[in-house]
Coordinates of C-alpha atoms and ligand atoms in Angstrom, one line a residue:
X124 CA -37.2 7.5 -0.4
X125 CA -37.8 6.1 3.1
X126 CA -36.7 8.5 5.8
X127 CA -36.2 7.2 9.3
X128 CA -37.4 9.9 11.7
X129 CA -35.9 8.4 14.8
X130 CA -32.3 7.7 15.6
X131 CA -31.2 4.1 15.9
X132 CA -28.7 3.7 18.8
X133 CA -25.3 2.2 18.3
X134 CA -22.3 1.8 20.6
X135 CA -19.9 2.3 17.7
X136 CA -20.3 3.3 14.1
X137 CA -17.4 2.8 11.7
X138 CA -17.4 4.8 8.4
X139 CA -15.7 3.2 5.5
X140 CA -15.0 -0.6 5.0
X141 CA -11.4 -0.5 3.8
X142 CA -8.5 -2.2 5.8
X143 CA -9.0 0.5 8.4
X144 CA -12.7 0.4 8.7
X145 CA -13.5 -3.3 8.5
X146 CA -10.7 -4.2 10.9
X147 CA -11.9 -1.6 13.4
X148 CA -15.5 -2.9 13.2
X149 CA -14.5 -6.5 13.7
X150 CA -12.3 -5.7 16.6
X151 CA -14.9 -3.4 18.3
X152 CA -17.5 -6.2 17.9
X153 CA -15.0 -8.8 19.4
X154 CA -14.7 -6.4 22.4
X155 CA -18.4 -6.7 23.0
X156 CA -19.8 -3.6 21.3
X157 CA -22.9 -3.2 19.1
X158 CA -21.3 -2.1 15.8
X159 CA -22.4 -0.9 12.4
X160 CA -20.2 -0.1 9.5
X161 CA -21.2 2.3 6.7
X162 CA -19.9 1.8 3.2
X163 CA -20.9 3.8 0.2
X164 CA -19.0 1.9 -2.6
X165 CA -17.2 -1.3 -1.9
X166 CA -16.5 -3.6 1.1
X167 CA -12.7 -3.9 1.3
X168 CA -12.1 -0.3 0.3
X169 CA -9.4 0.9 -2.1
X170 CA -6.9 -1.8 -0.9
X171 CA -9.0 -4.9 -1.8
X172 CA -10.9 -3.5 -4.8
X173 CA -8.6 -1.1 -6.6
X174 CA -5.3 -1.0 -4.7
X175 CA -3.0 -3.4 -3.0
X176 CA -4.7 -6.7 -4.1
X177 CA -5.6 -6.2 -7.8
X178 CA -2.2 -4.5 -8.4
X179 CA -0.4 -7.6 -6.9
X180 CA -2.6 -9.8 -9.2
X181 CA -1.4 -7.9 -12.3
X182 CA 2.2 -8.0 -11.0
X183 CA 1.9 -11.8 -10.6
X184 CA 0.5 -12.1 -14.1
X185 CA 3.5 -10.1 -15.5
X186 CA 5.9 -12.5 -13.7
X187 CA 4.1 -15.6 -15.0
X188 CA 4.3 -14.2 -18.5
X189 CA 8.0 -13.4 -18.2
X190 CA 8.7 -16.8 -16.8
X191 CA 6.8 -18.4 -19.7
X192 CA 8.8 -16.4 -22.2
X193 CA 12.2 -17.1 -20.6
X194 CA 13.0 -19.9 -18.3
X195 CA 16.0 -21.2 -20.3
X196 CA 18.2 -21.0 -17.2
X197 CA 16.1 -23.9 -15.9
X198 CA 16.4 -25.7 -19.2
X199 CA 12.8 -24.9 -20.0
X200 CA 12.1 -23.5 -23.4
X201 CA 8.7 -22.4 -24.7
X202 CA 7.2 -21.5 -28.0
X203 CA 4.3 -19.4 -29.0
X204 CA 3.7 -17.9 -25.6
X205 CA 0.5 -15.8 -25.6
X206 CA -1.4 -13.8 -23.1
X207 CA -5.1 -13.4 -23.1
X208 CA -5.5 -10.2 -21.0
X209 CA -9.3 -10.5 -20.9
X210 CA -8.7 -13.7 -19.0
X211 CA -6.1 -12.1 -16.8
X212 CA -8.5 -9.3 -15.9
X213 CA -11.4 -11.9 -15.3
X214 CA -9.2 -13.9 -13.0
X215 CA -8.1 -10.8 -11.1
X216 CA -11.7 -9.6 -10.6
X217 CA -13.5 -12.9 -9.9
X218 CA -10.9 -15.2 -8.3
X219 CA -8.9 -12.6 -6.4
X220 CA -10.8 -9.4 -5.7
X221 CA -14.4 -10.8 -5.4
X222 CA -13.2 -13.8 -3.3
X223 CA -11.5 -11.6 -0.9
X224 CA -14.2 -8.9 -0.6
X225 CA -16.9 -11.6 -0.2
X226 CA -14.7 -13.1 2.5
X227 CA -14.5 -9.8 4.4
X228 CA -18.2 -9.3 4.1
X229 CA -18.6 -12.8 5.6
X230 CA -16.2 -11.9 8.5
X231 CA -18.2 -8.7 9.3
X232 CA -21.5 -10.8 9.4
X233 CA -19.9 -13.5 11.5
X234 CA -18.9 -10.9 14.0
X235 CA -22.4 -9.5 14.0
X236 CA -21.3 -6.2 12.5
X237 CA -24.3 -4.6 10.8
X238 CA -23.4 -3.4 7.3
X239 CA -25.1 -0.1 6.2
X240 CA -24.9 0.6 2.5
X241 CA -24.9 4.3 1.9
X242 CA -23.0 7.6 2.4
X243 CA -22.4 8.8 6.0
X244 CA -22.6 12.4 7.0
X245 CA -22.1 13.7 10.6
X246 CA -25.0 15.7 12.0
X247 CA -23.2 16.4 15.3
X248 CA -20.6 14.7 17.5
X249 CA -23.0 11.9 18.4
X250 CA -25.2 11.6 15.4
X251 CA -24.7 10.4 11.9
X252 CA -27.0 10.4 8.9
X253 CA -26.7 7.5 6.4
X254 CA -28.2 8.1 2.9
X255 CA -28.5 5.9 -0.2
X256 CA -30.8 6.0 -3.2
X257 CA -33.7 4.5 -1.3
X258 CA -33.5 5.7 2.3
X259 CA -32.0 8.0 4.8
X260 CA -31.6 7.0 8.4
X261 CA -30.2 8.7 11.5
X262 CA -28.0 6.9 14.0
X263 CA -26.8 8.0 17.4
X264 CA -23.5 6.6 18.6
X265 CA -21.2 6.7 21.6
X266 CA -18.1 6.5 19.4
X267 CA -17.4 6.8 15.7
X268 CA -14.3 5.5 13.9
X269 CA -13.8 7.4 10.7
X270 CA -11.9 5.4 8.0
X271 CA -12.9 7.0 4.8
X272 CA -9.5 6.6 3.0
X273 CA -8.2 8.6 0.1
X274 CA -8.6 9.2 -3.6
X275 CA -6.0 9.9 -6.4
X276 CA -4.9 13.5 -6.9
X277 CA -5.7 15.1 -10.2
X278 CA -3.1 17.6 -11.4
X279 CA -3.6 20.5 -13.8
X280 CA -3.2 19.5 -17.5
X281 CA -4.1 15.9 -16.7
X282 CA -7.8 15.6 -16.3
X283 CA -8.7 12.0 -15.8
X284 CA -10.3 10.5 -18.9
X285 CA -10.2 7.3 -21.0
X286 CA -6.6 8.1 -21.9
X287 CA -5.4 9.9 -18.8
X288 CA -5.8 7.3 -16.1
X289 CA -5.7 7.2 -12.3
X290 CA -4.5 3.9 -10.7
X291 CA -8.0 2.4 -10.8
X292 CA -8.1 3.0 -14.6
X293 CA -4.7 1.5 -15.0
X294 CA -5.7 -1.6 -13.2
X295 CA -8.7 -2.2 -15.4
X296 CA -7.5 -1.7 -18.9
X297 CA -9.2 -4.0 -21.5
X298 CA -6.0 -4.7 -23.3
X299 CA -2.2 -4.5 -22.7
X300 CA -1.1 -1.1 -24.0
X301 CA 1.8 -0.8 -26.4
X302 CA 3.0 2.4 -24.8
X303 CA 2.4 4.0 -21.5
X304 CA 3.7 7.1 -19.7
X305 CA 3.6 7.1 -15.9
X306 CA 3.7 10.5 -14.2
X307 CA 5.0 9.8 -10.7
X308 CA 7.6 7.2 -9.8
X309 CA 6.5 6.5 -6.2
X310 CA 5.7 3.0 -5.2
X311 CA 2.3 2.8 -6.9
X312 CA 3.7 4.2 -10.2
X313 CA 6.8 2.0 -10.0
X314 CA 4.8 -1.2 -9.2
X315 CA 2.4 -0.6 -12.1
X316 CA 5.4 0.3 -14.4
X317 CA 6.9 -3.1 -13.6
X318 CA 3.7 -5.0 -14.1
X319 CA 3.0 -3.5 -17.5
X320 CA 6.7 -3.7 -18.6
X321 CA 6.6 -7.4 -17.8
X322 CA 3.4 -7.7 -19.8
X323 CA 5.2 -6.2 -22.8
X324 CA 4.3 -2.5 -22.6
X325 CA 6.9 0.1 -23.5
X326 CA 6.9 2.2 -20.3
X327 CA 8.3 5.7 -19.6
X328 CA 8.3 7.0 -16.0
X329 CA 8.3 10.8 -15.6
X330 CA 9.4 11.7 -12.1
X331 CA 9.9 15.2 -10.7
X332 CA 12.4 14.2 -8.0
X333 CA 16.0 13.2 -8.6
X334 CA 15.0 9.5 -8.2
X335 CA 12.1 7.1 -8.3
X336 CA 10.9 5.4 -5.2
X337 CA 11.8 8.3 -3.0
X338 CA 12.2 7.3 0.7
X339 CA 13.8 3.9 0.0
X340 CA 17.6 3.5 0.3
X341 CA 19.6 4.3 -2.8
X342 CA 21.2 0.8 -3.0
X343 CA 17.8 -0.8 -3.2
X344 CA 16.4 1.7 -5.7
X345 CA 19.5 1.1 -7.9
X346 CA 18.6 -2.6 -8.2
X347 CA 15.0 -1.6 -9.3
X348 CA 16.4 0.9 -11.8
X349 CA 18.8 -1.6 -13.3
X350 CA 15.9 -4.1 -13.7
X351 CA 13.7 -1.4 -15.3
X352 CA 16.6 -0.7 -17.7
X353 CA 16.9 -4.3 -18.7
X354 CA 13.2 -4.3 -19.7
X355 CA 13.5 -1.1 -21.7
X356 CA 11.7 1.1 -19.1
X357 CA 12.8 4.7 -19.5
X358 CA 13.1 6.7 -16.3
X359 CA 13.2 10.4 -16.7
X360 CA 13.9 12.1 -13.4
X361 CA 13.9 15.8 -12.4
X362 CA 11.2 16.2 -15.0
X363 CA 8.0 18.2 -14.8
X364 CA 4.9 16.9 -16.5
X365 CA 3.3 19.9 -18.2
X366 CA 0.1 18.7 -19.9
X367 CA -1.6 16.1 -22.0
X368 CA -3.5 16.2 -25.3
X369 CA -5.8 13.4 -26.3
X370 CA -5.4 12.4 -29.9
X371 CA -7.4 10.2 -32.3
X372 CA -5.7 7.0 -31.1
X373 CA -3.8 7.9 -28.0
X374 CA -2.5 10.8 -25.9
X375 CA 0.5 13.0 -25.9
X376 CA 2.3 14.0 -22.7
X377 CA 4.3 17.1 -22.6
X378 CA 7.1 17.4 -20.0
X379 CA 10.1 19.5 -19.2
X380 CA 13.5 17.9 -18.4
X381 CA 16.9 19.6 -18.1
X382 CA 15.4 22.9 -19.3
X383 CA 14.0 21.3 -22.5
X384 CA 10.3 20.9 -23.4
X385 CA 9.6 17.4 -24.7
X386 CA 6.6 15.3 -25.7
X387 CA 5.8 11.7 -26.0
X388 CA 3.0 9.9 -27.8
X389 CA 1.5 7.0 -25.8
X390 CA -1.7 4.9 -25.6
X391 CA -2.2 5.9 -22.0
X392 CA -0.9 8.2 -19.3
X393 CA -1.1 7.0 -15.8
X394 CA -0.9 9.8 -13.2
X395 CA 0.2 8.6 -9.7
X396 CA 1.4 11.7 -7.9
X397 CA -0.3 11.1 -4.6
X398 CA -3.6 10.7 -2.9
X399 CA -6.0 13.1 -1.2
X400 CA -7.8 12.2 2.1
X401 CA -11.6 11.7 1.9
X402 CA -12.5 14.2 4.7
X403 CA -14.2 16.9 2.7
X404 CA -17.7 15.6 2.3
X405 CA -18.4 14.0 5.6
X406 CA -19.8 16.8 7.7
X407 CA -16.8 16.7 10.0
X408 CA -17.2 20.4 10.6
X409 CA -20.7 19.8 12.0
X410 CA -19.2 17.4 14.5
X411 CA -16.5 19.9 15.4
X412 CA -13.6 17.7 14.1
X413 CA -10.5 19.6 13.2
X414 CA -9.0 18.9 9.8
X415 CA -5.6 20.1 8.7
X416 CA -4.9 22.2 5.5
X417 CA -4.0 18.9 3.7
X418 CA -7.3 17.4 4.8
X419 CA -5.9 15.1 7.4
X420 CA -7.4 14.5 10.8
X421 CA -5.0 15.1 13.7
X422 CA -5.3 12.3 16.3
X423 CA -3.7 11.3 19.5
X424 CA -1.9 8.0 20.1
X425 CA -5.1 6.1 20.4
X426 CA -6.6 7.6 17.2
X427 CA -8.9 10.0 19.0
X428 CA -9.5 13.3 17.2
X429 CA -10.1 16.6 19.1
X430 CA -13.6 15.4 19.7
X431 CA -13.9 12.9 22.5
X432 CA -16.4 10.6 20.6
X433 CA -14.7 10.6 17.2
X434 CA -11.7 8.5 16.2
X435 CA -9.9 8.3 12.8
X436 CA -7.6 5.8 11.2
X437 CA -5.9 5.0 7.9
X438 CA -5.2 7.3 5.0
X439 CA -7.1 10.2 6.6
X440 CA -4.6 10.5 9.4
X441 CA -0.9 11.6 9.2
X442 CA 1.7 9.1 8.2
X443 CA 2.3 6.9 5.2
X444 CA -0.9 5.8 3.3
X445 CA -0.5 2.0 3.7
X446 CA -3.1 -0.7 4.3
X447 CA -1.2 -2.4 7.2
X448 CA -0.9 1.0 8.9
X449 CA -4.6 1.5 8.6
X450 CA -5.4 -1.9 10.1
X451 CA -3.0 -1.5 12.9
X452 CA -4.4 1.9 13.9
X453 CA -7.9 0.4 13.5
X454 CA -7.2 -2.3 16.2
X455 CA -5.8 0.3 18.5
X456 CA -8.7 2.7 18.1
X457 CA -11.3 -0.1 18.5
X458 CA -9.6 -1.4 21.6
X459 CA -9.2 2.1 23.1
X460 CA -12.9 2.9 22.8
X461 CA -13.6 -0.5 24.4
X462 CA -11.6 0.6 27.5
X463 CA -8.2 -1.1 26.8
X464 CA -5.1 0.9 27.6
X465 CA -3.4 0.9 24.2
X466 CA -1.4 3.3 22.1
X467 CA 0.2 3.3 18.6
X468 CA 3.9 2.7 18.2
X469 CA 5.1 3.0 14.6
X470 CA 8.6 1.7 15.3
X471 CA 8.1 -1.4 13.3
X472 CA 6.0 -0.2 10.5
X473 CA 7.2 -1.8 7.3
X474 CA 7.2 -0.2 3.8
X475 CA 7.3 -2.5 0.8
X476 CA 7.5 -1.9 -2.9
X477 CA 6.5 -4.9 -5.0
X478 CA 8.9 -4.0 -7.8
X479 CA 11.5 -6.2 -9.5
X480 CA 13.2 -7.0 -7.2
X481 CA 10.9 -6.3 -4.2
X482 CA 12.3 -3.8 -1.7
X483 CA 11.3 -3.4 1.9
X484 CA 12.3 -1.5 4.9
X485 CA 11.4 -1.4 8.6
X486 CA 12.5 0.6 11.6
X487 CA 15.5 2.9 11.1
X488 CA 17.5 3.2 7.9
X489 CA 21.3 4.0 8.2
X490 CA 20.6 7.7 7.6
X491 CA 17.8 7.9 10.0
X492 CA 20.0 6.3 12.7
X493 CA 22.5 9.0 12.0
X494 CA 19.9 11.8 12.1
X495 CA 18.6 10.4 15.5
X496 CA 22.2 10.1 16.7
X497 CA 21.8 6.4 17.4
X498 CA 25.2 4.7 17.2
X499 CA 24.7 1.7 15.0
X500 CA 26.5 -1.1 13.1
X501 CA 25.4 -1.8 9.5
X502 CA 25.6 -5.4 8.3
X503 CA 24.7 -6.3 4.7
X504 CA 24.4 -9.9 3.6
X505 CA 24.0 -10.7 -0.1
X506 CA 21.3 -13.1 -1.4
X507 CA 24.0 -14.6 -3.7
X508 CA 25.2 -16.7 -0.8
X509 CA 21.8 -18.3 -0.1
X510 CA 21.0 -21.7 -1.4
X511 CA 17.3 -21.1 -1.8
X512 CA 17.9 -17.9 -3.8
X513 CA 20.3 -19.8 -6.0
X514 CA 17.8 -22.6 -6.6
X515 CA 15.2 -20.0 -7.6
X516 CA 17.7 -18.3 -9.9
X517 CA 17.0 -15.1 -8.0
X518 CA 20.2 -14.1 -6.3
X519 CA 19.9 -10.3 -6.8
X520 CA 19.5 -8.4 -3.5
X521 CA 20.5 -8.4 0.1
X522 CA 19.4 -8.2 3.8
X523 CA 20.7 -5.3 5.8
X524 CA 20.5 -5.2 9.6
X525 CA 20.9 -2.0 11.6
X526 CA 22.0 -2.9 15.1
X527 CA 23.0 -0.7 18.1
X528 CA 26.7 -0.5 18.7
X529 CA 26.2 -0.9 22.4
X530 CA 24.2 -4.1 22.6
X531 CA 23.4 -5.3 19.1
X532 CA 19.7 -4.5 19.4
X533 CA 18.0 -4.6 16.0
X534 CA 16.6 -1.2 15.3
X535 CA 16.0 -1.5 11.6
X536 CA 16.6 -3.4 8.5
X537 CA 16.1 -3.5 4.7
X538 CA 15.6 -6.3 2.3
X539 CA 15.9 -6.3 -1.4
X540 CA 15.2 -9.3 -3.5
X541 CA 12.7 -12.0 -4.2
X542 CA 10.0 -12.2 -1.5
X543 CA 11.5 -9.2 0.4
X544 CA 7.8 -8.5 1.4
X545 CA 7.8 -11.7 3.4
X546 CA 11.4 -11.7 4.6
X547 CA 11.0 -8.2 6.2
X548 CA 8.4 -9.6 8.6
X549 CA 11.1 -11.3 10.7
X550 CA 13.1 -8.1 11.0
X551 CA 9.8 -6.2 11.9
X552 CA 9.2 -8.7 14.7
X553 CA 12.7 -8.2 15.9
X554 CA 12.4 -4.4 15.9
X555 CA 8.9 -4.5 17.5
X556 CA 10.0 -6.8 20.4
X557 CA 13.5 -5.2 20.9
X558 CA 15.4 -8.4 20.0
X559 CA 19.1 -8.3 19.5
X560 CA 21.2 -10.0 16.8
X561 CA 21.9 -13.0 19.0
X562 CA 18.1 -13.7 19.3
X563 CA 17.9 -14.1 15.5
X564 CA 21.2 -16.0 15.3
X565 CA 20.0 -18.5 17.9
X566 CA 16.7 -19.0 16.1
X567 CA 16.8 -22.1 14.0
X568 CA 15.7 -21.2 10.4
X569 CA 14.4 -23.8 8.0
X570 CA 16.8 -24.8 5.3
X571 CA 17.0 -23.9 2.5
X572 CA 15.0 -20.7 2.9
X573 CA 15.4 -17.0 2.0
X574 CA 14.8 -16.2 5.7
X575 CA 18.2 -17.8 6.4
X576 CA 19.8 -14.6 5.1
X577 CA 18.4 -12.8 8.1
X578 CA 20.1 -15.3 10.3
X579 CA 23.3 -14.9 8.3
X580 CA 23.1 -11.2 8.6
X581 CA 22.6 -11.5 12.3
X582 CA 25.7 -13.7 12.7
X583 CA 27.6 -11.3 10.6
X584 CA 26.5 -8.5 12.9
X585 CA 27.9 -10.5 15.8
X586 CA 31.2 -10.9 13.9
X587 CA 30.8 -14.6 13.3
X588 CA 29.3 -15.2 9.9
X589 CA 29.4 -18.8 8.7
X590 CA 28.5 -18.1 5.1
X591 CA 30.5 -15.0 4.4
Ligands
FAD20 P1 -9.7 2.9 2.0 O1 -9.2 1.5 1.7 O2 -9.6 4.0 1.0 O3 -11.3 2.7 2.3 C1 -12.1 3.7 2.6 C2 -13.6 3.3 2.4 O4 -14.4 4.4 2.9 C3 -13.9 3.2 0.9 O5 -14.4 1.9 0.7 C4 -14.9 4.3 0.6 O6 -15.9 3.9 -0.3 C5 -15.5 4.5 2.0 N1 -16.1 5.8 2.2 C6 -15.5 7.0 2.0 N2 -16.3 8.0 2.4 C7 -17.5 7.5 2.8 C8 -18.7 8.0 3.4 N3 -18.9 9.3 3.5 N4 -19.6 7.1 3.7 C9 -19.4 5.8 3.6 N5 -18.3 5.2 3.1 C10 -17.3 6.1 2.7 N6 -1.0 -0.2 0.6 C11 -0.2 -1.2 1.1 O7 0.0 -1.3 2.4 N7 0.4 -2.2 0.3 C12 0.2 -2.1 -1.0 O8 0.7 -3.0 -1.7 C13 -0.6 -1.1 -1.6 N8 -0.8 -1.1 -2.9 C14 -1.6 -0.1 -3.4 C15 -1.8 0.0 -4.8 C16 -2.6 0.9 -5.3 C17 -2.8 0.9 -6.8 C18 -3.3 1.9 -4.5 C19 -4.2 2.9 -5.1 C20 -3.1 1.8 -3.1 C21 -2.3 0.9 -2.6 N9 -2.0 0.8 -1.2 C22 -1.2 -0.2 -0.7 C23 -2.6 1.8 -0.3 C24 -3.8 1.2 0.4 O9 -4.8 0.9 -0.6 C25 -4.4 2.3 1.4 O10 -3.4 2.7 2.3 C26 -5.6 1.6 2.2 O11 -6.6 1.2 1.3 C27 -6.1 2.6 3.2 O12 -7.1 2.0 3.9 P2 -8.3 2.9 4.6 O13 -9.1 1.9 5.3 O14 -7.8 4.1 5.2 O15 -9.1 3.5 3.3

């Protein structure tokens, strides 16, 4: 092992190369700083390697398979449809994940960010040690941005194994399972339930709360539940998963629902009950950084921890664990340490579930508006009246705008339906920039497009809908 006995000086060191870390590093470099990024496993972090991106690839594969099996509405019939899952996985890994992570590595290099492969450990509030199998080197820094992300939570009775999977295991199965139980019906569990159900797996979701997709409006969740039902996905809510037993050719999950103990034999159990922040093996205590009981680093509105030189972003700070939140916070933190007067504002932070149909929300929901005593009008416009949705044979869903009673300012919105993940962006822009319904109504939207439903909803909010 080579041990560097002198400290290399850096302006800024970023720890972790996920959507928080790599974005922070690039932005700090763009602002003129000498930056290094430390990564112990994979450039791109959880999101690009074992999260957002590979899950969307499998979801897309499921949709292709379903469309191949049944496109009779378009007059297209098919015979003998087959899926070669080895090829699906190969495509996901080589053409999607590797391409994207190589691209990010290229961007870091282009911006002259030094990539340090190894595990980072704080020595004190201005010193970091980076270790790998071959070397150990000390770095001194003016500022550090910690972006070490999170890992799946393991629960008692469900030790991760070949049959009891975390999300990473579920994304990398060698073959499509016949039967799968999913413990936890949050957005990760529901997205993977949809992907495998579309690929032909018999899926059962075991959820402790009264509903899956907790946090999303009920009318959106209902659409997803109905779709699950049509694919034979069983949803057991108010159920406690009790334990698992690996058998010769599968695994049994025990759970309690409505006071009764039940069990289910499946090929795999996927456990997605939440994620734990990676703040426990970083030496944060040596740097004096305060960590909450849940392992989160409390930060101010620029991402600064209780220690002047140390910032934190992404899954290790409070708020929803989402990639776009991590990247947003990363830009703010990088700009703040570069002397720019910036602060986070989460007003327009979207949440998306890539279920069937997709559901998305930004800003206030109707109930949040009530809780905050904001007087609002609620306008819901169905996708069924949209030409583009009809031509795609995907009319299920709606756009809802939440506008202030006083002056029609758009303070929130929800979208359910095909491409909700994209359509929500216009409402996010409106919320972020304080637009009112008239601004949207006056914006010329390309025809025919799903985005026209946002314009229709805005016109409806103004009491003058053309298409309703
Ligand atoms: P991470 O992406 O977790 O990156 C942290 C990096 O830090 C890792 O590469 C890790 O190796 C490295 N690291 C940790 N400790 C050290 C150390 N001591 N030294 C050096 N390096 C270290 N979010 C969305 O917004 N949309 C989605 O559709 C979505 N889908 C998801 C699907 C799945 C299956 C999962 C699991 C997650 C999904 N997420 C999604 C959540 C998203 O992946 C995370 O919110 C996001 O990755 C957080 O980014 P981050 O930069 O904070 O951390």
